[in-house]
Short mmCIF file of C-alpha atoms and ligand atoms in Angstrom, two decimals:
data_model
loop_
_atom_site.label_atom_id
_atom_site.label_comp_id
_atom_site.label_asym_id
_atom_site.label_seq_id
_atom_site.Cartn_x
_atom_site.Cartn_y
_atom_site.Cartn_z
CA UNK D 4 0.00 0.00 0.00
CA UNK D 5 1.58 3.58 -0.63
CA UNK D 6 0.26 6.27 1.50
CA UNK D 7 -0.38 9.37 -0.16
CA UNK D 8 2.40 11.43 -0.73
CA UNK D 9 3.85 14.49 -2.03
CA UNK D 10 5.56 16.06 -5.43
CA UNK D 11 9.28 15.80 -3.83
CA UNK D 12 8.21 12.19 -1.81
CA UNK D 13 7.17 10.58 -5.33
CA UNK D 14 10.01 12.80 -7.15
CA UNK D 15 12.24 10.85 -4.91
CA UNK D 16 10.84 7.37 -4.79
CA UNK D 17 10.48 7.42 -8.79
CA UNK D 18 14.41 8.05 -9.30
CA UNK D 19 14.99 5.08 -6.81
CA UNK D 20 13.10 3.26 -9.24
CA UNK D 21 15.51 4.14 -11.62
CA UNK D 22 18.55 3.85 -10.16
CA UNK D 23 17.55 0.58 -9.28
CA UNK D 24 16.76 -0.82 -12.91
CA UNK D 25 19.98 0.89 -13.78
CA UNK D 26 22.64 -1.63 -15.14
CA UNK D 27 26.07 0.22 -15.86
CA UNK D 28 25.05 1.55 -19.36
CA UNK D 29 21.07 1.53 -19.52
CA UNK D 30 18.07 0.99 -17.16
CA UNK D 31 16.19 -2.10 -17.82
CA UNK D 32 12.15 -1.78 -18.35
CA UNK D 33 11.63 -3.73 -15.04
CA UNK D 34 13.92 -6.83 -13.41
CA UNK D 35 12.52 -9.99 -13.91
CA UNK D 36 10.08 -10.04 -16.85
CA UNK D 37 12.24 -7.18 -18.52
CA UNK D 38 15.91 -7.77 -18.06
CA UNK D 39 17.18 -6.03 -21.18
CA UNK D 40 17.27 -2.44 -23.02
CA UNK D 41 14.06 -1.63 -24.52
CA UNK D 42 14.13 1.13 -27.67
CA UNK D 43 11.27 3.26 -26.97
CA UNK D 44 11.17 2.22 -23.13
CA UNK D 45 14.99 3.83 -23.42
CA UNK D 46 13.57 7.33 -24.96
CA UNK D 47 11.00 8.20 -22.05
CA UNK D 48 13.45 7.14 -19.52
CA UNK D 49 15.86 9.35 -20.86
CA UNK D 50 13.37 11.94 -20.70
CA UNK D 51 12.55 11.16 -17.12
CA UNK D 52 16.23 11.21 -16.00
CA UNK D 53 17.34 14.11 -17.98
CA UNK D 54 15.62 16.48 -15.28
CA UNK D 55 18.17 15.39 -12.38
CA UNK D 56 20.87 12.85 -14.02
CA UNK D 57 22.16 14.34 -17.42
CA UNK D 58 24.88 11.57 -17.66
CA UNK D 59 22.72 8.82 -17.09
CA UNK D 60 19.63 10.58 -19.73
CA UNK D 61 22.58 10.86 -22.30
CA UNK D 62 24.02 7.43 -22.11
CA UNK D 63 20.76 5.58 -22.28
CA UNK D 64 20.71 6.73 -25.59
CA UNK D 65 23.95 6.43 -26.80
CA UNK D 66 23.99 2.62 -25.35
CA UNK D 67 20.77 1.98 -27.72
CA UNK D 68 22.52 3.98 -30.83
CA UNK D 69 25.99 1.95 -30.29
CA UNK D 70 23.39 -1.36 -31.27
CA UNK D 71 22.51 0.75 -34.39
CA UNK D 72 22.50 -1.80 -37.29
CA UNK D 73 24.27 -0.57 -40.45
CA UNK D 74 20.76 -0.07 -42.22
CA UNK D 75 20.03 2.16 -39.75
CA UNK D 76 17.37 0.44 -37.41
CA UNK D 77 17.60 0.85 -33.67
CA UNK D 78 16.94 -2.18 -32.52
CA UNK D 79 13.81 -2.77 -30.10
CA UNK D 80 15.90 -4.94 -27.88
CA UNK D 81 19.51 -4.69 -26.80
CA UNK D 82 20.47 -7.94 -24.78
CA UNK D 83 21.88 -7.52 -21.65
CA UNK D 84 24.78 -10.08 -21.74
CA UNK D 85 24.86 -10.67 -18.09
CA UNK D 86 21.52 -11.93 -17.76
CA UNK D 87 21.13 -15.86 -18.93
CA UNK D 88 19.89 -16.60 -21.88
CA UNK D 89 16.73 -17.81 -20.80
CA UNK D 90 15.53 -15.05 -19.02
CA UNK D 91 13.19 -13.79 -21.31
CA UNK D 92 12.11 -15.25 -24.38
CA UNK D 93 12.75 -14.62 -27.74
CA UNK D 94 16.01 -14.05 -26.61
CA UNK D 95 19.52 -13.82 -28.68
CA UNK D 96 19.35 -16.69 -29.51
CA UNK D 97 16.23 -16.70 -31.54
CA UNK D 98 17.04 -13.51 -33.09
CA UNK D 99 20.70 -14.14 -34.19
CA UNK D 100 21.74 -10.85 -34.78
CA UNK D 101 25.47 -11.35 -34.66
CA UNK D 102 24.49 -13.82 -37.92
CA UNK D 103 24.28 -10.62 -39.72
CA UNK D 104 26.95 -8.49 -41.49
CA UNK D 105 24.09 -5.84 -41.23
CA UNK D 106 24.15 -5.79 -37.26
CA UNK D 107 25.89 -4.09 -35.12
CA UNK D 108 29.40 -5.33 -33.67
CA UNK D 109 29.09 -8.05 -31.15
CA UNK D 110 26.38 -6.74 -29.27
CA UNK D 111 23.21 -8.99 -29.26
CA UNK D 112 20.09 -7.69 -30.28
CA UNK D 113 16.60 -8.37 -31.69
CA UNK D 114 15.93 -7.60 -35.31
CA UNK D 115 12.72 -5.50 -34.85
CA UNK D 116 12.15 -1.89 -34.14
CA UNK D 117 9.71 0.15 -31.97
CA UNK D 118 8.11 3.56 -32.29
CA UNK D 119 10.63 6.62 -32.76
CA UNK D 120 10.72 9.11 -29.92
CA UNK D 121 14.28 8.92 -29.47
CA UNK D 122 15.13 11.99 -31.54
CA UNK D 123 12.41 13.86 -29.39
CA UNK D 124 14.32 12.23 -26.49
CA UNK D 125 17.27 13.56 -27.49
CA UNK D 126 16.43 17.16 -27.45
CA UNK D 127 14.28 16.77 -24.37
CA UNK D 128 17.68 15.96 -22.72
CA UNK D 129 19.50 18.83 -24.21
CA UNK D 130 16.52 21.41 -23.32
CA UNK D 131 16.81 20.20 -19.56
CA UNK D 132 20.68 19.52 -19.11
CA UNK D 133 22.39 20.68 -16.31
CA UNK D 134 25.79 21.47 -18.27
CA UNK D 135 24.69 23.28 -21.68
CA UNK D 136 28.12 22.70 -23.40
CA UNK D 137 28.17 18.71 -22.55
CA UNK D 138 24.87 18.69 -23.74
CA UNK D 139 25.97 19.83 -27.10
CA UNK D 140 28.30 17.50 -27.31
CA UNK D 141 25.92 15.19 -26.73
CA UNK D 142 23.71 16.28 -29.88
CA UNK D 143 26.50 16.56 -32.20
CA UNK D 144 27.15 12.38 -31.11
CA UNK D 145 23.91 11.59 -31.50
CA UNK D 146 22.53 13.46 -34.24
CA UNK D 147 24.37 11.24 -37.17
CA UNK D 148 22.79 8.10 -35.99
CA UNK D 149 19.25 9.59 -35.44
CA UNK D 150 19.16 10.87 -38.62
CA UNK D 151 20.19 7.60 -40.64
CA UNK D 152 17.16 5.58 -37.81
CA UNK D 153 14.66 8.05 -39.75
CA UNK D 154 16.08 7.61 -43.16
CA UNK D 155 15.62 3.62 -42.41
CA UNK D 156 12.08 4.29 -41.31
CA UNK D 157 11.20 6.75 -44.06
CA UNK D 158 12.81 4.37 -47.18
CA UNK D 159 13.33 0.93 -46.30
CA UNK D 160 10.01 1.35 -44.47
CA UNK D 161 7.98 3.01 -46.73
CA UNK D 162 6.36 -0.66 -47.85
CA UNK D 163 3.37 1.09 -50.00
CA UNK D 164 5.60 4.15 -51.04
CA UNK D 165 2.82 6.03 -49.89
CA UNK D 166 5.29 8.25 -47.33
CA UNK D 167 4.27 6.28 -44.29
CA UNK D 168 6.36 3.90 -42.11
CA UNK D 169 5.20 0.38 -41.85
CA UNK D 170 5.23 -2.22 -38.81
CA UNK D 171 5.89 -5.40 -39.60
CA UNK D 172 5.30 -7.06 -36.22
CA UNK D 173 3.20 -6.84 -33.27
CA UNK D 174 5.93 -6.12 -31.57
CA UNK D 175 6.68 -3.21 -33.26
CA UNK D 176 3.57 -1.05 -32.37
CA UNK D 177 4.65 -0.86 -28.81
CA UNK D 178 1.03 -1.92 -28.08
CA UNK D 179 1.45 -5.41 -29.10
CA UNK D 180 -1.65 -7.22 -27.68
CA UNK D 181 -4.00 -4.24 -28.45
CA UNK D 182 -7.53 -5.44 -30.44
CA UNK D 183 -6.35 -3.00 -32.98
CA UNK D 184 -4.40 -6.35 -34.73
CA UNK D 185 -7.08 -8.67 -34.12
CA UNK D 186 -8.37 -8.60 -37.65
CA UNK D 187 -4.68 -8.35 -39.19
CA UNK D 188 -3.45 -11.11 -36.83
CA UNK D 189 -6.54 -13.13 -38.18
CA UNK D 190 -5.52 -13.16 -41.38
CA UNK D 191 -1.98 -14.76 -40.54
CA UNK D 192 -2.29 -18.26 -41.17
CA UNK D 193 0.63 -21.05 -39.63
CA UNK D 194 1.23 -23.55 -42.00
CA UNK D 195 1.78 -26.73 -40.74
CA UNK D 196 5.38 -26.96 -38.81
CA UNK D 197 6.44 -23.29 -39.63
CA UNK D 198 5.80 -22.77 -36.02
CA UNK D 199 9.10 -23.06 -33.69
CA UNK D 200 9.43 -24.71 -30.82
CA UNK D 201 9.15 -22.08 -27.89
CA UNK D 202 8.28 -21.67 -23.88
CA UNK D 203 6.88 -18.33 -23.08
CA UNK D 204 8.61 -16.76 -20.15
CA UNK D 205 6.48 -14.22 -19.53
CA UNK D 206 3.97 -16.36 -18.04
CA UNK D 207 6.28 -17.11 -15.48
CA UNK D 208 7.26 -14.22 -14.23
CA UNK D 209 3.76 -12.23 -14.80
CA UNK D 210 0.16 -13.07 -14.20
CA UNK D 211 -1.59 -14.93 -17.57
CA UNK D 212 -4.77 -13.06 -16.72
CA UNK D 213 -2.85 -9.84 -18.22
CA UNK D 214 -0.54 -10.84 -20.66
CA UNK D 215 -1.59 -12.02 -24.33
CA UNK D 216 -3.30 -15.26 -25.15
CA UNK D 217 -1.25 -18.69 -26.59
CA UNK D 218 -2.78 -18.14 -30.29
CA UNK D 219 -1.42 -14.65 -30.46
CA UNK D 220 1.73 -15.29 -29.20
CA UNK D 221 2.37 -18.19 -31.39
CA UNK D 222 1.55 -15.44 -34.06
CA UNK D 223 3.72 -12.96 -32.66
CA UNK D 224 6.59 -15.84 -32.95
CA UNK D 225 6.14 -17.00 -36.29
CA UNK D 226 5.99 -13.65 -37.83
CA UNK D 227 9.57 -12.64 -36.03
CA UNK D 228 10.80 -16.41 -37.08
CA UNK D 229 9.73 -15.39 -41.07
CA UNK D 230 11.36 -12.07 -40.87
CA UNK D 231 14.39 -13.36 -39.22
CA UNK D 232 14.64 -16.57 -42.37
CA UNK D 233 14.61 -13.65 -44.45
CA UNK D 234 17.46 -11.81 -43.24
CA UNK D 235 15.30 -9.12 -42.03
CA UNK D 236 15.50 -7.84 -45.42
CA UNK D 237 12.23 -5.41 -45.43
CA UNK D 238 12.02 -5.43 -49.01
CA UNK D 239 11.12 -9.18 -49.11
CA UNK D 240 9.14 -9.13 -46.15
CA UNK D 241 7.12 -5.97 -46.82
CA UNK D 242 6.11 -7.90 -50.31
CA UNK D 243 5.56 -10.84 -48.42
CA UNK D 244 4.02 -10.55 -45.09
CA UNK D 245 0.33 -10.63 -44.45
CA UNK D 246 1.37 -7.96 -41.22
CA UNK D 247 2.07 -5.02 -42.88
CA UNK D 248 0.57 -1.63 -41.47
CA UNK D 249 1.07 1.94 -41.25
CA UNK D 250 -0.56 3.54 -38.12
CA UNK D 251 -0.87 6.60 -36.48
CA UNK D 252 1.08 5.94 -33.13
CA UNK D 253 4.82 5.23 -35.07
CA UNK D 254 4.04 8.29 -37.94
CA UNK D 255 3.03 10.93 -35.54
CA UNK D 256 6.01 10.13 -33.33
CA UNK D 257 7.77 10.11 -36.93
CA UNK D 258 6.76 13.41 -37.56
CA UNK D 259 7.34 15.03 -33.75
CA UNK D 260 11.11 13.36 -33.63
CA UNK D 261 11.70 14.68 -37.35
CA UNK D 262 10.62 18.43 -35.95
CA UNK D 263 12.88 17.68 -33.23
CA UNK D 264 15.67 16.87 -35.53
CA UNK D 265 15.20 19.94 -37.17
CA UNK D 266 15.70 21.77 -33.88
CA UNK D 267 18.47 20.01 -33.52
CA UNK D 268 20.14 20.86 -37.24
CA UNK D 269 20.03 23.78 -36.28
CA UNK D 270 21.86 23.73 -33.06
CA UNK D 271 24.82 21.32 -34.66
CA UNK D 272 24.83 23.09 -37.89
CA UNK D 273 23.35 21.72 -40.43
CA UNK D 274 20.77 21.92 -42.36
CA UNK D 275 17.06 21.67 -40.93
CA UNK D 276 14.52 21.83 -44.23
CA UNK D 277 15.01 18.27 -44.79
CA UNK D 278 13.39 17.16 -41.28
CA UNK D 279 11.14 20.01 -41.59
CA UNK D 280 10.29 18.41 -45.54
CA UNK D 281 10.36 14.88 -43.72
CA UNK D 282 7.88 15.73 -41.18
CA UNK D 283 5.31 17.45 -43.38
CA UNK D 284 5.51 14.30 -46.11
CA UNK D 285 4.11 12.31 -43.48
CA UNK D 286 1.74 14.74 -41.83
CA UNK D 287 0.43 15.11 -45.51
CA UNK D 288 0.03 10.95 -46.08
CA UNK D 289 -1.57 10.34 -42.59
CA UNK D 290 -4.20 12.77 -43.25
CA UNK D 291 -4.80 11.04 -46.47
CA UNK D 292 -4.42 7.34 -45.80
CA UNK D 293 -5.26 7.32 -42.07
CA UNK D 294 -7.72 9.83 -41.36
CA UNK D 295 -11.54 8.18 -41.57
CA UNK D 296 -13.59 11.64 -42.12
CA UNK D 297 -16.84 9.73 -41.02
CA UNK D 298 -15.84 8.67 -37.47
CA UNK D 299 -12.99 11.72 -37.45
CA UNK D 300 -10.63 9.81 -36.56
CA UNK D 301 -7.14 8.14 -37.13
CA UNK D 302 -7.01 4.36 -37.65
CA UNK D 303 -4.10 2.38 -39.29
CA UNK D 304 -4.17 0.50 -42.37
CA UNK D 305 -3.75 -2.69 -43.00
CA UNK D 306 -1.32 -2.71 -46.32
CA UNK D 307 -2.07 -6.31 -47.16
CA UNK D 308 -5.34 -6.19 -47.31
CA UNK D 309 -5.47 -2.34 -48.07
CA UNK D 310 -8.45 -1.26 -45.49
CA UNK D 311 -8.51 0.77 -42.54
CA UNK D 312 -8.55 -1.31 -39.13
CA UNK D 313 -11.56 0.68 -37.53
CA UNK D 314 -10.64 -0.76 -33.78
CA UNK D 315 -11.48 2.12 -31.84
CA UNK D 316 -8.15 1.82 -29.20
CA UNK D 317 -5.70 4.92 -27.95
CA UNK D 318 -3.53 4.67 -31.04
CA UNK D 319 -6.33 7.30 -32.91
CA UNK D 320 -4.89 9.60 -30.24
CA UNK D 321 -1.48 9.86 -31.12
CA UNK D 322 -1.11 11.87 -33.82
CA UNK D 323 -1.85 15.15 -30.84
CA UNK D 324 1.80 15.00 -30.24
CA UNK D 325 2.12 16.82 -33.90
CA UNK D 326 2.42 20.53 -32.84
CA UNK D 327 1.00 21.57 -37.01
CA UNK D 328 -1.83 18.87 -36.50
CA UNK D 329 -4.85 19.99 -38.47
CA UNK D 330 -7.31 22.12 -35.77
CA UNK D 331 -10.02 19.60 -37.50
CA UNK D 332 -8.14 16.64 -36.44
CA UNK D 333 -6.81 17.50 -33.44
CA UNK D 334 -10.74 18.60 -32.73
CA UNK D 335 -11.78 15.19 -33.28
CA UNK D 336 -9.65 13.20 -30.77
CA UNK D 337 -10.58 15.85 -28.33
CA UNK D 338 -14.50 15.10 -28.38
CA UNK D 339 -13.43 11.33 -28.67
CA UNK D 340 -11.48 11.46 -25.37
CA UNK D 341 -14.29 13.17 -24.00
CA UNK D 342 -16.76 10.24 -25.24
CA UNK D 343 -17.96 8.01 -22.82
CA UNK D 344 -15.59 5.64 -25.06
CA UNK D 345 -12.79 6.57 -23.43
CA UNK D 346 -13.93 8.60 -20.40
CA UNK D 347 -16.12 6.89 -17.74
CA UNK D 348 -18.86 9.18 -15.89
CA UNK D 349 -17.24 11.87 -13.77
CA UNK D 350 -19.60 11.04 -10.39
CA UNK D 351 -17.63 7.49 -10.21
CA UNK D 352 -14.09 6.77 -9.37
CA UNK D 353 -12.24 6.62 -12.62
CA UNK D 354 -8.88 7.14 -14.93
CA UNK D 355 -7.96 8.72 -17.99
CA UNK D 356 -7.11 7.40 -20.47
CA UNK D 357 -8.02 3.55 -21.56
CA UNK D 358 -6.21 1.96 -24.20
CA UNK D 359 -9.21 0.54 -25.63
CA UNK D 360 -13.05 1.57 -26.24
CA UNK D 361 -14.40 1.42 -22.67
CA UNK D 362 -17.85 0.51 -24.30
CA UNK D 363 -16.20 -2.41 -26.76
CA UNK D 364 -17.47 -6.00 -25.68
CA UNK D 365 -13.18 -6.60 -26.15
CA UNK D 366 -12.24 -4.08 -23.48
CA UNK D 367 -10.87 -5.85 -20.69
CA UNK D 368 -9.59 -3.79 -17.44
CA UNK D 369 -6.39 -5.69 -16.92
CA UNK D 370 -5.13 -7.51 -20.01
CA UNK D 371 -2.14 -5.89 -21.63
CA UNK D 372 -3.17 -3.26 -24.00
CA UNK D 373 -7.03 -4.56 -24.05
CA UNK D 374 -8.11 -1.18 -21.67
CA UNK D 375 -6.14 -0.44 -18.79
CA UNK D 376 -4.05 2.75 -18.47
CA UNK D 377 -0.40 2.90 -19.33
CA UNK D 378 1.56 6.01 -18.55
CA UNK D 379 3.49 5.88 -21.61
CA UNK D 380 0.11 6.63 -23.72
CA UNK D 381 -1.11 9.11 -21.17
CA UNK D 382 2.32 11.11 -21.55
CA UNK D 383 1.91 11.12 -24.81
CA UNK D 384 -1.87 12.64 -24.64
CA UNK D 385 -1.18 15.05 -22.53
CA UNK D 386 1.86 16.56 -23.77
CA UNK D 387 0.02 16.76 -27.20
CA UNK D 388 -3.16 18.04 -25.34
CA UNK D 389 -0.61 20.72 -24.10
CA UNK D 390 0.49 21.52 -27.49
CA UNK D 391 -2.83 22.01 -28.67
CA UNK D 392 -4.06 24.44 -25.95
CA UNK D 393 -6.18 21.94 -24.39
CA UNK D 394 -4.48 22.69 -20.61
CA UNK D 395 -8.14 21.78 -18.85
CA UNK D 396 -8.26 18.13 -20.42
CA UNK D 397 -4.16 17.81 -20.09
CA UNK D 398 -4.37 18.75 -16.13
CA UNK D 399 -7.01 16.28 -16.00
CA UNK D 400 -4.56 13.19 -17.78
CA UNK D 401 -1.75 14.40 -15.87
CA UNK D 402 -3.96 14.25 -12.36
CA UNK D 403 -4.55 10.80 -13.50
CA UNK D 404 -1.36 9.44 -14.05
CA UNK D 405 -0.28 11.32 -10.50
CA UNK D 406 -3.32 9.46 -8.53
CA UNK D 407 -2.67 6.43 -10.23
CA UNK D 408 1.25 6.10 -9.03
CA UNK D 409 -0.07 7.16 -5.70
CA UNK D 410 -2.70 4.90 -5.12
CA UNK D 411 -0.85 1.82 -6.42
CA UNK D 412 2.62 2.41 -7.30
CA UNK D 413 4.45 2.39 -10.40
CA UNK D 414 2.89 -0.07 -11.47
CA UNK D 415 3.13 -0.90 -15.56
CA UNK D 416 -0.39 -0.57 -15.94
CA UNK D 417 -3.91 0.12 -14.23
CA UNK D 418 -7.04 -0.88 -13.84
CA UNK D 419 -9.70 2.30 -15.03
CA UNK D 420 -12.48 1.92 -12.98
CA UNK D 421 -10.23 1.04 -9.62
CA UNK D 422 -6.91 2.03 -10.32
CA UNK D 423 -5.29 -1.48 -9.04
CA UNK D 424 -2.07 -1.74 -10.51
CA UNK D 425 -0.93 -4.80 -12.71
CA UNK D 426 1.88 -6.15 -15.00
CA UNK D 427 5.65 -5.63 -13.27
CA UNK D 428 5.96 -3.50 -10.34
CA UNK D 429 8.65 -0.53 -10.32
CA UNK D 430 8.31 -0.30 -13.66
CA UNK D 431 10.77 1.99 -15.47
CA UNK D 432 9.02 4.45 -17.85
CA UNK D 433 6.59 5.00 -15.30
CA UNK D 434 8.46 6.55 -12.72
CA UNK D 435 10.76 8.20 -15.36
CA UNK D 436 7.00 9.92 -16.93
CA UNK D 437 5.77 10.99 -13.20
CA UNK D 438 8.95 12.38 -13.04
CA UNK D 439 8.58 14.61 -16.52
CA UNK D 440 5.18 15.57 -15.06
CA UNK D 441 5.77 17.15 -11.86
CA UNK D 442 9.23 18.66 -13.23
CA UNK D 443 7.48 20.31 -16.20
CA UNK D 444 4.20 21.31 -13.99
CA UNK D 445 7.00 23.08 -11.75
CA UNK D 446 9.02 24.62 -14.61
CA UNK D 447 5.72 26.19 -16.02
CA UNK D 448 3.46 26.50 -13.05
CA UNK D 449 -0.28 27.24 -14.53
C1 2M8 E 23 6.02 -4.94 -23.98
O1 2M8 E 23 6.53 -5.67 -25.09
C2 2M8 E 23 7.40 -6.80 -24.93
C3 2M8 E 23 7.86 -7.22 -26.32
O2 2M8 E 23 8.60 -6.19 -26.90
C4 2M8 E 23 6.75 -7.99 -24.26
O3 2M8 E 23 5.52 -8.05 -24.17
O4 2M8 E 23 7.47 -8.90 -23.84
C5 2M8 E 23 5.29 -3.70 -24.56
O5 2M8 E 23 4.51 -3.07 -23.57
C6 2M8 E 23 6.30 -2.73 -25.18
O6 2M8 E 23 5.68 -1.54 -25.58
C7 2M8 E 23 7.43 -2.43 -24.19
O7 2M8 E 23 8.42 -1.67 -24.84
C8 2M8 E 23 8.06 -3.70 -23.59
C9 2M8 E 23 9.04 -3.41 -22.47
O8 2M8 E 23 8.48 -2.54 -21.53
O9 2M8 E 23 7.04 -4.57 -23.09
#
């Protein structure tokens, strides 16, 4: 039970959280049913630390860019080679990384990516560095890599040449489980033996009630196995795959981090117009490939089958974190998060903001990504409600996330309705987020 406490109390019990998932070079998700570097997981801890720990902030994202593979792709898991092997699974050892001239060095690491916030990462830790010049430094190291990540997601990843970035994986959405790949998943089929041989960890370490079901996990293996037999060459797999999507969760971050890498052009010296061209491509191809004018609303697309996936889940709010979002867009994720969709009656005890359609016969409180709160998503809301001049709605996410850490930890996601927490306890980008939201409420008191 935590009692209730203050700003500075949770300020300080958040960056114990950190310092204990801190392993010499990066901070692990959560020990036990995370034990390695996760991508995006990496980019809002950064963000959390940068307020307090510059040197820490700046090396969690250098340790993820020194896994860089020579295409370009930041890998969404760098293995932690002093965990063993079976400790979580896939591990190295299904992924085979070293196997590939294209990977990086000897480190071990998966061959799938996750959604691009580093570069926004990145300047979030320059903008709040305690030593300016380091900082710089810092920008001029990273900015090289960052920039050939996006070129890998703008080209190689471009599957429909339609100037979006595709997922190929489950994995890859950072919301893996969510109903919004129901229909996609459905339309993977196993032939007979093409399935490997495999033992889930997670069920060991976590509760089965909240982690994904046995058919879509042997789905989630069997499309990493088939990219992997290819070489993870995306050319063959984006032609091949029946998972192939472009959503509105990896392009708006896209689009925010390419902004961001403008700003930082700029402060490095170089050239900013083509981030600035970069971002608006993609602004441009969401609006007309993603955006469903009759619900007003962002879904992604299923490539393969060349339809919109009309799952009514959080990704539809992501594209707020796009400061030049259309006011007509941005106007219709408002009302939606206003909807009793996605926010439960006021006169009952309640959380912004479910990953899933509160009202869906799929929603389920506590299953991973299926409804329950995560305070990755919420960040992400909030700082684009910010952006949009929506401060009553923001205050109102941000109050959430606060009561939500207080009432049951930090937790790596919660219940709506009660707020229970569930998944892995002193969970990383959760304490790193609290910390970004009382810093910044303090930096710009309102
Ligand atoms: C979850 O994903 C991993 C696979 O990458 C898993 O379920 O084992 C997701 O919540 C993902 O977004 C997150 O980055 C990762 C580590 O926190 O866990």
């Amino acid at each position: 039970m935590n009692r209730a406490r203050s700003d500075s109390e949770l300020l300080a019990a958040a960056r114990e959280v950190l310092d204990e998932n801190w392993i010499g070079r990066s901070t692990i998700p959560a020990s036990g049913l995370y034990p390695h570097q996760w991508s995006w997981d990496s980019a809002f801890i950064a963000i959390g630390r940068s307020w307090a720990d510059q040197g820490r902030a700046q090396a969690e994202l250098e340790s993820l860019l020194s896994a860089q593979w020579d295409d370009g792709r930041i890998p969404h898991i760098v293995f932690n080679p002093d965990v063993l092997p079976d400790a979580y699974f896939p591990g190295s050892s299904f992924w085979r990384s070293g196997e590939l001239a294209r990977a990086a060095g000897t480190t071990e690491t998966s061959g799938l990516v996750q959604p691009p916030l580093h570069a926004q990462a990145a300047l979030e830790v320059y903008r709040n560095a305690q030593d300016r010049i380091e900082a710089l430094a810092f920008l001029r190291r990273v900015y090289p890599g960052l920039g050939r990540w996006h070129r890998y997601l703008l080209e190689a990843r471009d599957a429909a040449g339609i100037g979006l970035s595709a997922i190929l994986h489950p994995w890859e959405s950072g919301l893996d489980n969510s109903p919004a790949w129901e229909d996609a998943l459905a339309g993977v089929d196993i032939p007979d033996g093409a399935l490997p041989l495999y033992e889930r960890r997670d069920l060991v370490r976590a509760n089965p009630a909240d982690r994904p079901s046995d058919a879509a996990y042997d789905r989630f293996v069997y499309l990493a196995d088939a990219y992997r037999r290819l070489g993870y060459d995306d050319a063959r797999i984006c032609a091949m795959s029946p998972f192939v999507i472009v959503g509105p969760l990896v392009n708006a971050l896209l689009i925010w981090s390419s902004l961001a890498m403008a700003e930082m052009a700029v402060l490095v010296g170089d050239d900013p117009t083509p981030h600035r061209r970069a971002a608006s491509t993609v602004r441009a191809a969401m609006s007309k490939h993603l955006w469903d004018a009759g619900h007003r609303r962002f879904y992604s697309r299923n490539l393969r089958a060349g339809a919109l996936l009309r799952e009514a889940s959080i990704l539809s709010f992501m594209p707020l974190v796009d400061p030049q979002l259309r006011k007509e867009h941005a106007q219709g994720i408002v009302s939606d998060l206003e909807a009793s969709s996605f926010h439960a009656p006021e006169d009952a005890e309640h959380y912004l903001v479910p990953s899933y359609d509160l009202t869906s016969a799929q929603f389920d409180p506590r299953r991973y990504w299926r409804g329950p709160v995560w305070i990755n998503t919420d960040w992400l809301i909030w700082r684009g409600l910010e952006q949009h001049g929506q401060s009553a709605l923001a205050q109102h996410v941000a109050d959430s996330m606060l009561a939500l850490v207080r009432k049951s930890g930090f937790r790596e996601y919660f219940d709506p309705f009660s707020g229970a927490g569930y998944g892995a306890d002193r969970f990383s980008w959760t304490a790193a987020l609290i910390i970004d939201v009382i810093e910044r409420r303090r930096a710009t008191p309102g």
